[in-house]
Coordinates of N, CA and C and ligand atoms in Angstrom, one line a residue:
M18 N 25.9 -29.5 -2.2 CA 25.5 -28.1 -2.3 C 24.3 -27.8 -1.6
P19 N 24.2 -26.9 -0.7 CA 23.0 -26.5 0.0 C 21.9 -25.9 -0.8
D20 N 20.7 -26.3 -0.5 CA 19.6 -25.8 -1.3 C 18.9 -24.7 -0.5
L21 N 18.8 -23.5 -1.0 CA 18.2 -22.4 -0.3 C 16.8 -22.5 0.0
F22 N 16.1 -23.4 -0.7 CA 14.7 -23.6 -0.6 C 14.3 -24.7 0.4
S23 N 15.3 -25.5 0.7 CA 15.0 -26.6 1.7 C 15.3 -26.1 3.1
K24 N 14.4 -26.4 3.9 CA 14.5 -26.0 5.4 C 15.2 -27.1 6.2
T25 N 16.0 -26.6 7.0 CA 16.7 -27.6 8.0 C 15.8 -27.7 9.2
P26 N 15.5 -28.9 9.6 CA 14.6 -29.1 10.8 C 15.1 -28.5 12.0
R27 N 16.4 -28.5 12.2 CA 16.9 -28.0 13.5 C 16.6 -26.4 13.5
H28 N 16.7 -25.7 12.4 CA 16.5 -24.3 12.4 C 15.1 -24.0 12.7
D29 N 14.2 -24.8 12.1 CA 12.7 -24.6 12.3 C 12.3 -24.7 13.8
A30 N 13.0 -25.6 14.5 CA 12.6 -25.9 15.8 C 13.1 -24.7 16.8
D31 N 14.1 -24.0 16.3 CA 14.5 -22.9 17.2 C 13.8 -21.6 17.0
T32 N 13.2 -21.5 15.7 CA 12.5 -20.2 15.5 C 11.0 -20.5 15.4
T33 N 10.2 -19.4 15.7 CA 8.8 -19.6 15.6 C 8.4 -19.5 14.2
V34 N 7.2 -20.1 13.9 CA 6.8 -20.1 12.5 C 6.4 -18.7 12.0
E35 N 5.9 -17.9 12.9 CA 5.4 -16.6 12.4 C 6.5 -15.7 12.1
T36 N 6.4 -15.1 10.9 CA 7.3 -14.2 10.4 C 6.9 -12.8 10.6
P37 N 7.7 -12.0 11.4 CA 7.2 -10.6 11.7 C 7.2 -9.8 10.4
R38 N 6.2 -9.0 10.3 CA 6.0 -8.1 9.2 C 6.7 -6.8 9.4
T39 N 7.7 -6.7 8.7 CA 8.5 -5.4 8.8 C 8.1 -4.4 7.8
E40 N 7.6 -4.9 6.7 CA 7.2 -4.0 5.6 C 5.7 -3.9 5.6
R41 N 5.3 -2.9 6.3 CA 3.9 -2.6 6.3 C 3.5 -1.5 5.3
Q42 N 2.4 -1.7 4.7 CA 2.0 -0.7 3.6 C 1.3 0.4 4.3
L43 N 2.0 1.5 4.6 CA 1.4 2.7 5.2 C 0.5 3.4 4.3
Q44 N 0.7 3.4 3.0 CA -0.2 4.1 2.1 C -1.3 3.2 1.8
A45 N -2.5 3.5 2.4 CA -3.7 2.7 2.2 C -4.6 3.2 1.1
H46 N -4.3 4.4 0.6 CA -5.2 4.9 -0.5 C -4.8 4.4 -1.8
T47 N -5.9 4.3 -2.6 CA -5.6 3.9 -4.0 C -6.4 4.8 -5.0
C48 N -5.8 4.8 -6.2 CA -6.3 5.7 -7.2 C -7.8 5.3 -7.5
L49 N -8.6 6.3 -7.7 CA -10.0 6.1 -8.1 C -10.1 5.5 -9.5
I50 N -9.2 5.9 -10.3 CA -9.3 5.5 -11.8 C -8.6 4.1 -12.0
C51 N -7.5 3.9 -11.5 CA -6.8 2.7 -11.9 C -6.5 1.8 -10.7
G52 N -6.7 2.3 -9.5 CA -6.5 1.4 -8.4 C -5.0 1.3 -7.9
K53 N -4.2 2.0 -8.5 CA -2.8 2.0 -8.1 C -2.7 2.8 -6.7
P54 N -1.5 2.6 -6.1 CA -1.3 3.4 -4.9 C -1.3 4.9 -5.2
A55 N -2.2 5.6 -4.4 CA -2.4 7.1 -4.6 C -1.6 7.9 -3.7
H56 N -1.1 9.0 -4.3 CA -0.4 9.9 -3.5 C -0.9 11.3 -3.5
F57 N -2.0 11.4 -4.2 CA -2.6 12.8 -4.3 C -4.1 12.6 -3.7
G58 N -4.4 13.4 -2.7 CA -5.7 13.4 -2.2 C -6.3 14.7 -2.4
F59 N -7.7 14.6 -2.6 CA -8.5 15.8 -2.8 C -9.7 15.8 -1.9
G60 N -10.0 16.9 -1.3 CA -11.1 17.0 -0.5 C -10.9 16.2 0.8
V61 N -9.6 16.1 1.2 CA -9.3 15.3 2.4 C -9.4 16.2 3.6
S62 N -10.2 15.7 4.6 CA -10.3 16.4 5.9 C -10.1 15.5 7.0
L63 N -8.9 15.4 7.4 CA -8.6 14.4 8.5 C -9.3 14.7 9.8
L64 N -9.5 16.0 10.0 CA -10.1 16.4 11.3 C -11.6 15.9 11.3
H65 N -12.2 15.8 10.2 CA -13.6 15.3 10.1 C -13.8 13.9 9.7
G66 N -12.7 13.2 9.6 CA -12.7 11.8 9.2 C -13.0 11.6 7.7
I67 N -12.9 12.7 6.9 CA -13.1 12.6 5.4 C -11.9 12.2 4.7
E68 N -12.0 11.0 4.0 CA -10.7 10.6 3.4 C -10.6 11.2 2.0
G69 N -11.7 11.8 1.4 CA -11.7 12.4 0.1 C -11.4 11.5 -1.0
R70 N -10.9 12.0 -2.1 CA -10.7 11.2 -3.3 C -9.2 11.2 -3.5
W71 N -8.7 10.0 -3.9 CA -7.3 9.9 -4.0 C -7.0 9.4 -5.5
S72 N -5.8 9.8 -5.9 CA -5.4 9.4 -7.3 C -3.9 9.3 -7.4
C73 N -3.4 8.5 -8.4 CA -2.1 8.4 -8.6 C -1.6 9.6 -9.3
F74 N -0.3 9.5 -9.7 CA 0.3 10.7 -10.4 C -0.4 11.0 -11.7
S75 N -0.6 9.9 -12.5 CA -1.1 10.2 -13.8 C -2.6 10.6 -13.9
H76 N -3.4 10.2 -12.9 CA -4.8 10.5 -12.9 C -5.2 11.6 -11.9
R77 N -4.3 12.3 -11.4 CA -4.6 13.3 -10.4 C -5.6 14.5 -11.0
E78 N -5.3 14.8 -12.3 CA -6.2 15.8 -12.8 C -7.6 15.3 -13.1
D79 N -7.7 14.0 -13.5 CA -9.0 13.4 -13.6 C -9.8 13.4 -12.3
V80 N -9.2 13.0 -11.3 CA -9.9 12.9 -10.0 C -10.2 14.2 -9.5
K81 N -9.2 15.2 -9.7 CA -9.5 16.5 -9.2 C -10.7 17.1 -9.8
R82 N -11.0 16.8 -11.1 CA -12.1 17.4 -11.8 C -13.4 16.8 -11.3
R83 N -13.4 15.5 -10.8 CA -14.6 14.9 -10.5 C -15.3 15.6 -9.3
K84 N -16.6 15.6 -9.5 CA -17.4 16.2 -8.4 C -18.3 15.2 -7.8
E85 N -18.4 15.2 -6.5 CA -19.1 14.2 -5.8 C -20.6 14.5 -5.8
Ligands
LIG123 ZN1 -4.5 6.2 -11.5

């Protein structure tokens, strides 16, 4: 029975070691409160390079009320 976790030497010789990263995390912002991926941005000004404050769904009101 073949083991899924064992590598066959022949296959390794044919392919490069480096694995291409297909899943890139495009969402780089994280919530100010909990650090989870944030989908709500406040005070964001992309034209001026201002990233603003970001929050997740549950903390969006808390972040919104914050004053810098
Ligand atoms: Zn949060």
